[in-house]
Amino acid sequence: MTATSAPEAQARPKRRPGDIVFGGLSTASAFSILLILAGVAIFLISEAVPVFGADPAEITGGEGFLSYVWPLVFGTLVASLVAMAVATPVAVGIALFVSHYAPTRVGTAVGFVIDLLAAVPSVVFGMWGFQVFAPKLVPLFIWLQEHLGFLPFFESASRTGRTLFTASLVLAVMILPIITAVSREVFLQTPTLHEEAALALGATKWEMIRTAVLPFGKPGVIGGTMLGLGRALGETMAVAIILSPGVFTWNLIDSGNTTVPAEIALNFPEAAGLRLSELIAAGLVLFGITLAVNLGARAIVNRRAEFSGAN
């Protein structure tokens, strides 16, 4: 036992100083993320504590913090989910076009243009949505009111276009580059043997994509979608510019509703005392939602990866 272990120990390569330094820096970077996350959580909790012990009449709205924050959470979730539902199919379609249908030059150009959307500031998207996009949606809102007005989501139509639905569509454009980029890279990583095997068995190109590319790329698409959802949950300026804050309503095409980030951005500069704690507490709720979304996404991706085409 001793005789065999000595040669093994001698044959084991020594770690170079550069490897040790790089490994230490990588480990420190990983732990620093955890420390920063913990620091943010501690700050939010400590600053939000006064709200939970305050008299409900002193909270904005006069009915307690829960009544104040849940319409904001509703607006945030609805805007983000509608944006994700609109952007995901379009992003996956663009990614498939770039990776499997378009010629190389055309695909590169289209991918470059989509990636450029990620460089546009959110203020520009907000001004575009407010000045250009919102007025053009008014006829659609009127049509929805006339034909689907029996639903609570389309009871009345705004004549300005500054609605939660408009904000959702602008958010969809904003998260499109993230989902497209991740999906495109995942689809390009599909093993060539899988694609050739499907084609050799007589599958059409779409059947090959459906049976080989999409199963392989499903975990990556889910991950990219969750990244886009996280961007939509935290978007501030575009939503704050488009929406005209009002009372809570289930109607998606009428003025009213806002989101947690927009509420904080619009009121934080002038807030003080308990009002400041309210906004920080709202940020704490958003922090918890975002953390839950990312943890759920990680669990879904890990579970899907076990059954993906990669295996």
CSV table of C-alpha atoms in Angstrom, one decimal:
chain,number,residue,atom,x,y,z
A,1,MET,CA,0.0,0.0,0.0
A,2,THR,CA,2.8,2.4,0.9
A,3,ALA,CA,5.0,1.3,-2.0
A,4,THR,CA,2.2,2.0,-4.5
A,5,SER,CA,1.2,5.3,-3.0
A,6,ALA,CA,4.7,6.8,-3.2
A,7,PRO,CA,5.0,6.6,-7.0
A,8,GLU,CA,1.5,8.0,-7.3
A,9,ALA,CA,2.4,11.0,-5.1
A,10,GLN,CA,5.6,11.6,-7.1
A,11,ALA,CA,3.7,11.4,-10.4
A,12,ARG,CA,1.0,13.9,-9.3
A,13,PRO,CA,1.8,17.2,-11.0
A,14,LYS,CA,2.5,20.2,-8.8
A,15,ARG,CA,0.1,23.1,-9.0
A,16,ARG,CA,1.7,26.2,-10.6
A,17,PRO,CA,1.6,29.5,-8.7
A,18,GLY,CA,-0.5,31.0,-11.4
A,19,ASP,CA,-3.2,28.2,-11.0
A,20,ILE,CA,-3.2,28.8,-7.3
A,21,VAL,CA,-3.6,32.5,-7.6
A,22,PHE,CA,-6.3,32.2,-10.2
A,23,GLY,CA,-8.2,29.6,-8.2
A,24,GLY,CA,-8.0,31.8,-5.1
A,25,LEU,CA,-9.3,34.9,-7.1
A,26,SER,CA,-12.2,32.8,-8.6
A,27,THR,CA,-13.2,31.5,-5.2
A,28,ALA,CA,-13.0,35.0,-3.7
A,29,SER,CA,-15.1,36.4,-6.5
A,30,ALA,CA,-17.8,33.7,-5.9
A,31,PHE,CA,-18.0,34.4,-2.2
A,32,SER,CA,-18.0,38.2,-2.8
A,33,ILE,CA,-21.3,37.8,-4.7
A,34,LEU,CA,-22.8,36.0,-1.7
A,35,LEU,CA,-21.5,38.7,0.6
A,36,ILE,CA,-23.0,41.5,-1.6
A,37,LEU,CA,-26.3,39.7,-1.8
A,38,ALA,CA,-26.4,39.2,2.0
A,39,GLY,CA,-25.4,42.9,2.5
A,40,VAL,CA,-28.3,44.1,0.2
A,41,ALA,CA,-30.7,41.9,2.1
A,42,ILE,CA,-29.6,43.1,5.5
A,43,PHE,CA,-29.8,46.7,4.4
A,44,LEU,CA,-33.3,46.3,3.0
A,45,ILE,CA,-34.6,44.4,6.1
A,46,SER,CA,-33.1,46.9,8.5
A,47,GLU,CA,-34.5,49.9,6.7
A,48,ALA,CA,-37.9,48.3,6.2
A,49,VAL,CA,-38.5,47.3,9.8
A,50,PRO,CA,-40.3,50.6,10.8
A,51,VAL,CA,-43.0,49.8,8.3
A,52,PHE,CA,-44.0,46.5,9.8
A,53,GLY,CA,-44.4,48.0,13.3
A,54,ALA,CA,-46.2,51.2,12.2
A,55,ASP,CA,-49.9,52.0,12.6
A,56,PRO,CA,-51.7,51.0,9.4
A,57,ALA,CA,-53.3,54.5,9.2
A,58,GLU,CA,-49.8,56.0,8.8
A,59,ILE,CA,-49.0,53.9,5.7
A,60,THR,CA,-49.9,55.3,2.3
A,61,GLY,CA,-53.5,54.5,1.6
A,62,GLY,CA,-54.3,54.2,5.3
A,63,GLU,CA,-54.9,50.4,5.2
A,64,GLY,CA,-51.5,49.0,6.0
A,65,PHE,CA,-48.5,48.0,4.1
A,66,LEU,CA,-50.0,44.9,2.5
A,67,SER,CA,-52.8,46.9,0.9
A,68,TYR,CA,-50.3,49.4,-0.3
A,69,VAL,CA,-47.8,47.0,-1.8
A,70,TRP,CA,-49.9,44.2,-3.3
A,71,PRO,CA,-51.3,46.4,-6.3
A,72,LEU,CA,-47.7,47.3,-7.1
A,73,VAL,CA,-46.7,43.6,-7.0
A,74,PHE,CA,-49.7,42.8,-9.2
A,75,GLY,CA,-48.7,45.4,-11.7
A,76,THR,CA,-45.1,44.2,-11.7
A,77,LEU,CA,-45.9,40.6,-12.2
A,78,VAL,CA,-48.6,41.2,-14.9
A,79,ALA,CA,-46.3,43.5,-16.9
A,80,SER,CA,-43.4,41.0,-16.7
A,81,LEU,CA,-45.4,37.9,-17.5
A,82,VAL,CA,-47.2,39.5,-20.5
A,83,ALA,CA,-43.8,40.8,-21.7
A,84,MET,CA,-42.3,37.3,-21.3
A,85,ALA,CA,-45.3,35.6,-23.1
A,86,VAL,CA,-44.9,38.0,-26.0
A,87,ALA,CA,-41.1,38.0,-26.3
A,88,THR,CA,-40.3,34.3,-25.8
A,89,PRO,CA,-41.9,32.9,-29.0
A,90,VAL,CA,-40.5,35.8,-31.1
A,91,ALA,CA,-37.0,35.3,-29.5
A,92,VAL,CA,-37.0,31.6,-30.1
A,93,GLY,CA,-38.2,32.1,-33.7
A,94,ILE,CA,-35.4,34.6,-34.3
A,95,ALA,CA,-32.8,32.3,-32.7
A,96,LEU,CA,-33.9,29.4,-34.9
A,97,PHE,CA,-33.8,31.6,-38.0
A,98,VAL,CA,-30.3,32.8,-37.3
A,99,SER,CA,-28.9,29.4,-36.3
A,100,HIS,CA,-30.6,27.0,-38.8
A,101,TYR,CA,-32.4,28.8,-41.6
A,102,ALA,CA,-30.7,32.0,-42.6
A,103,PRO,CA,-27.5,32.1,-44.7
A,104,THR,CA,-24.4,32.9,-42.6
A,105,ARG,CA,-24.2,36.5,-43.7
A,106,VAL,CA,-27.9,37.2,-43.2
A,107,GLY,CA,-27.9,35.4,-39.8
A,108,THR,CA,-24.9,37.4,-38.6
A,109,ALA,CA,-26.5,40.7,-39.6
A,110,VAL,CA,-29.8,39.8,-38.0
A,111,GLY,CA,-28.1,38.7,-34.8
A,112,PHE,CA,-26.1,41.8,-34.7
A,113,VAL,CA,-29.2,44.0,-35.0
A,114,ILE,CA,-31.0,42.1,-32.3
A,115,ASP,CA,-27.9,42.4,-30.0
A,116,LEU,CA,-27.9,46.2,-30.6
A,117,LEU,CA,-31.3,46.4,-28.9
A,118,ALA,CA,-29.6,45.5,-25.6
A,119,ALA,CA,-27.4,48.7,-25.9
A,120,VAL,CA,-30.4,51.0,-26.2
A,121,PRO,CA,-31.0,52.8,-22.8
A,122,SER,CA,-34.2,52.2,-21.1
A,123,VAL,CA,-35.0,55.9,-21.1
A,124,VAL,CA,-35.0,55.8,-24.9
A,125,PHE,CA,-37.4,52.8,-24.9
A,126,GLY,CA,-39.6,54.7,-22.5
A,127,MET,CA,-39.8,57.8,-24.6
A,128,TRP,CA,-40.4,55.7,-27.7
A,129,GLY,CA,-43.2,53.9,-25.9
A,130,PHE,CA,-44.7,57.1,-24.6
A,131,GLN,CA,-44.4,59.3,-27.7
A,132,VAL,CA,-44.8,56.8,-30.6
A,133,PHE,CA,-46.0,53.4,-29.6
A,134,ALA,CA,-48.7,54.3,-27.1
A,135,PRO,CA,-50.8,56.5,-29.4
A,136,LYS,CA,-50.7,53.8,-32.1
A,137,LEU,CA,-52.1,51.2,-29.7
A,138,VAL,CA,-55.3,53.3,-29.0
A,139,PRO,CA,-57.3,51.9,-31.9
A,140,LEU,CA,-56.4,48.4,-30.7
A,141,PHE,CA,-57.5,49.2,-27.2
A,142,ILE,CA,-60.8,50.6,-28.5
A,143,TRP,CA,-61.4,47.4,-30.5
A,144,LEU,CA,-60.7,45.3,-27.5
A,145,GLN,CA,-63.2,47.3,-25.5
A,146,GLU,CA,-65.9,47.0,-28.1
A,147,HIS,CA,-65.5,43.2,-28.7
A,148,LEU,CA,-64.1,41.9,-25.4
A,149,GLY,CA,-65.4,44.5,-23.0
A,150,PHE,CA,-67.3,41.8,-21.0
A,151,LEU,CA,-63.9,40.7,-19.6
A,152,PRO,CA,-62.5,42.7,-16.7
A,153,PHE,CA,-59.2,43.1,-18.5
A,154,PHE,CA,-60.8,45.2,-21.3
A,155,GLU,CA,-63.7,47.0,-19.7
A,156,SER,CA,-62.6,50.5,-20.8
A,157,ALA,CA,-59.9,51.8,-23.1
A,158,SER,CA,-57.5,54.6,-22.5
A,159,ARG,CA,-57.4,57.3,-25.1
A,160,THR,CA,-53.7,58.1,-24.3
A,161,GLY,CA,-52.3,54.6,-24.7
A,162,ARG,CA,-50.4,54.9,-21.4
A,163,THR,CA,-51.5,51.6,-20.0
A,164,LEU,CA,-50.0,48.5,-18.4
A,165,PHE,CA,-50.4,46.6,-21.6
A,166,THR,CA,-48.3,49.2,-23.5
A,167,ALA,CA,-45.6,49.0,-20.8
A,168,SER,CA,-45.7,45.2,-21.2
A,169,LEU,CA,-45.1,45.3,-24.9
A,170,VAL,CA,-42.2,47.8,-24.5
A,171,LEU,CA,-40.7,45.4,-21.9
A,172,ALA,CA,-41.1,42.6,-24.4
A,173,VAL,CA,-38.9,44.5,-26.9
A,174,MET,CA,-36.4,45.2,-24.1
A,175,ILE,CA,-36.0,41.6,-23.0
A,176,LEU,CA,-36.0,40.3,-26.6
A,177,PRO,CA,-32.1,40.5,-27.0
A,178,ILE,CA,-31.4,38.5,-23.8
A,179,ILE,CA,-33.7,35.6,-24.7
A,180,THR,CA,-32.6,35.6,-28.3
A,181,ALA,CA,-28.9,35.6,-27.6
A,182,VAL,CA,-29.1,32.8,-25.1
A,183,SER,CA,-31.4,30.7,-27.2
A,184,ARG,CA,-29.2,31.2,-30.3
A,185,GLU,CA,-26.1,30.1,-28.6
A,186,VAL,CA,-27.8,27.0,-27.2
A,187,PHE,CA,-29.2,26.0,-30.5
A,188,LEU,CA,-25.8,26.4,-32.2
A,189,GLN,CA,-24.4,23.9,-29.6
A,190,THR,CA,-26.7,21.1,-30.7
A,191,PRO,CA,-24.6,18.1,-31.6
A,192,THR,CA,-24.3,17.8,-35.4
A,193,LEU,CA,-24.6,14.0,-35.2
A,194,HIS,CA,-28.1,14.4,-33.6
A,195,GLU,CA,-29.2,16.7,-36.5
A,196,GLU,CA,-27.7,14.5,-39.2
A,197,ALA,CA,-29.2,11.4,-37.6
A,198,ALA,CA,-32.7,12.9,-37.7
A,199,LEU,CA,-32.2,14.0,-41.3
A,200,ALA,CA,-30.9,10.6,-42.3
A,201,LEU,CA,-34.0,9.0,-40.9
A,202,GLY,CA,-36.1,11.0,-43.3
A,203,ALA,CA,-37.1,13.9,-41.1
A,204,THR,CA,-37.8,17.3,-42.6
A,205,LYS,CA,-35.9,20.3,-41.4
A,206,TRP,CA,-38.7,21.4,-39.0
A,207,GLU,CA,-39.0,17.8,-37.7
A,208,MET,CA,-35.3,17.7,-37.1
A,209,ILE,CA,-35.5,21.0,-35.2
A,210,ARG,CA,-38.5,19.7,-33.2
A,211,THR,CA,-36.9,16.4,-32.3
A,212,ALA,CA,-33.2,17.3,-32.0
A,213,VAL,CA,-32.6,21.0,-31.6
A,214,LEU,CA,-35.5,22.1,-29.3
A,215,PRO,CA,-35.1,19.2,-26.8
A,216,PHE,CA,-31.4,19.9,-26.6
A,217,GLY,CA,-31.9,23.7,-26.2
A,218,LYS,CA,-34.9,23.6,-23.8
A,219,PRO,CA,-32.9,24.2,-20.6
A,220,GLY,CA,-31.0,27.1,-22.2
A,221,VAL,CA,-34.3,28.7,-23.5
A,222,ILE,CA,-35.8,28.4,-20.0
A,223,GLY,CA,-32.7,30.0,-18.5
A,224,GLY,CA,-32.7,32.8,-21.1
A,225,THR,CA,-36.4,33.4,-20.5
A,226,MET,CA,-35.9,33.6,-16.7
A,227,LEU,CA,-33.0,36.1,-17.3
A,228,GLY,CA,-35.4,38.2,-19.4
A,229,LEU,CA,-38.1,37.9,-16.7
A,230,GLY,CA,-35.6,39.2,-14.1
A,231,ARG,CA,-34.9,42.2,-16.4
A,232,ALA,CA,-38.6,42.9,-16.8
A,233,LEU,CA,-39.2,42.6,-13.0
A,234,GLY,CA,-36.6,45.2,-12.3
A,235,GLU,CA,-37.1,47.7,-15.2
A,236,THR,CA,-37.7,51.2,-13.8
A,237,MET,CA,-37.4,54.1,-16.2
A,238,ALA,CA,-39.3,52.8,-19.2
A,239,VAL,CA,-42.3,51.8,-17.1
A,240,ALA,CA,-42.2,55.0,-15.1
A,241,ILE,CA,-42.3,57.1,-18.3
A,242,ILE,CA,-45.1,55.1,-20.0
A,243,LEU,CA,-47.5,54.6,-17.1
A,244,SER,CA,-49.6,57.3,-15.6
A,245,PRO,CA,-49.9,56.1,-11.9
A,246,GLY,CA,-53.5,55.6,-10.8
A,247,VAL,CA,-55.7,53.5,-8.6
A,248,PHE,CA,-55.5,49.7,-8.8
A,249,THR,CA,-57.6,48.1,-11.6
A,250,TRP,CA,-57.8,44.8,-13.3
A,251,ASN,CA,-58.1,46.6,-16.7
A,252,LEU,CA,-54.9,46.2,-18.8
A,253,ILE,CA,-55.9,48.8,-21.4
A,254,ASP,CA,-56.9,51.7,-19.2
A,255,SER,CA,-54.9,54.2,-17.2
A,256,GLY,CA,-53.9,53.0,-13.7
A,257,ASN,CA,-51.6,50.5,-12.0
A,258,THR,CA,-47.9,50.8,-11.7
A,259,THR,CA,-45.0,48.6,-10.8
A,260,VAL,CA,-42.7,48.4,-7.8
A,261,PRO,CA,-39.6,49.8,-9.5
A,262,ALA,CA,-41.6,52.7,-11.1
A,263,GLU,CA,-43.2,53.5,-7.7
A,264,ILE,CA,-39.8,53.7,-6.1
A,265,ALA,CA,-38.2,55.7,-8.9
A,266,LEU,CA,-41.0,58.3,-8.9
A,267,ASN,CA,-41.2,58.8,-5.2
A,268,PHE,CA,-37.8,58.1,-3.7
A,269,PRO,CA,-36.2,61.5,-4.3
A,270,GLU,CA,-38.8,63.3,-2.1
A,271,ALA,CA,-39.4,60.5,0.4
A,272,ALA,CA,-38.4,60.7,4.0
A,273,GLY,CA,-39.2,59.0,7.3
A,274,LEU,CA,-41.8,56.4,7.2
A,275,ARG,CA,-42.5,57.0,3.5
A,276,LEU,CA,-38.9,56.2,2.7
A,277,SER,CA,-39.2,53.0,4.7
A,278,GLU,CA,-42.3,52.1,2.7
A,279,LEU,CA,-40.4,52.3,-0.6
A,280,ILE,CA,-37.5,50.3,0.8
A,281,ALA,CA,-39.9,47.7,2.1
A,282,ALA,CA,-41.5,47.6,-1.4
A,283,GLY,CA,-38.0,47.0,-2.8
A,284,LEU,CA,-37.5,44.2,-0.3
A,285,VAL,CA,-40.6,42.5,-1.6
A,286,LEU,CA,-39.3,42.9,-5.2
A,287,PHE,CA,-36.0,41.5,-4.0
A,288,GLY,CA,-37.7,38.5,-2.6
A,289,ILE,CA,-39.7,37.9,-5.8
A,290,THR,CA,-36.6,38.2,-8.0
A,291,LEU,CA,-34.7,35.8,-5.8
A,292,ALA,CA,-37.6,33.3,-5.9
A,293,VAL,CA,-37.8,33.6,-9.7
A,294,ASN,CA,-34.1,32.9,-10.1
A,295,LEU,CA,-34.1,30.0,-7.7
A,296,GLY,CA,-37.1,28.5,-9.4
A,297,ALA,CA,-35.5,29.0,-12.8
A,298,ARG,CA,-32.3,27.3,-11.6
A,299,ALA,CA,-34.3,24.3,-10.3
A,300,ILE,CA,-36.2,24.0,-13.6
A,301,VAL,CA,-33.1,24.3,-15.7
A,302,ASN,CA,-31.3,21.6,-13.6
A,303,ARG,CA,-34.3,19.3,-13.8
A,304,ARG,CA,-34.8,19.8,-17.5
A,305,ALA,CA,-31.1,19.3,-18.2
A,306,GLU,CA,-31.3,15.7,-16.9
A,307,PHE,CA,-33.8,14.8,-19.7
A,308,SER,CA,-32.5,17.1,-22.5
A,309,GLY,CA,-31.2,15.9,-25.8
A,310,ALA,CA,-27.7,16.5,-24.5
A,311,ASN,CA,-27.9,13.3,-22.6
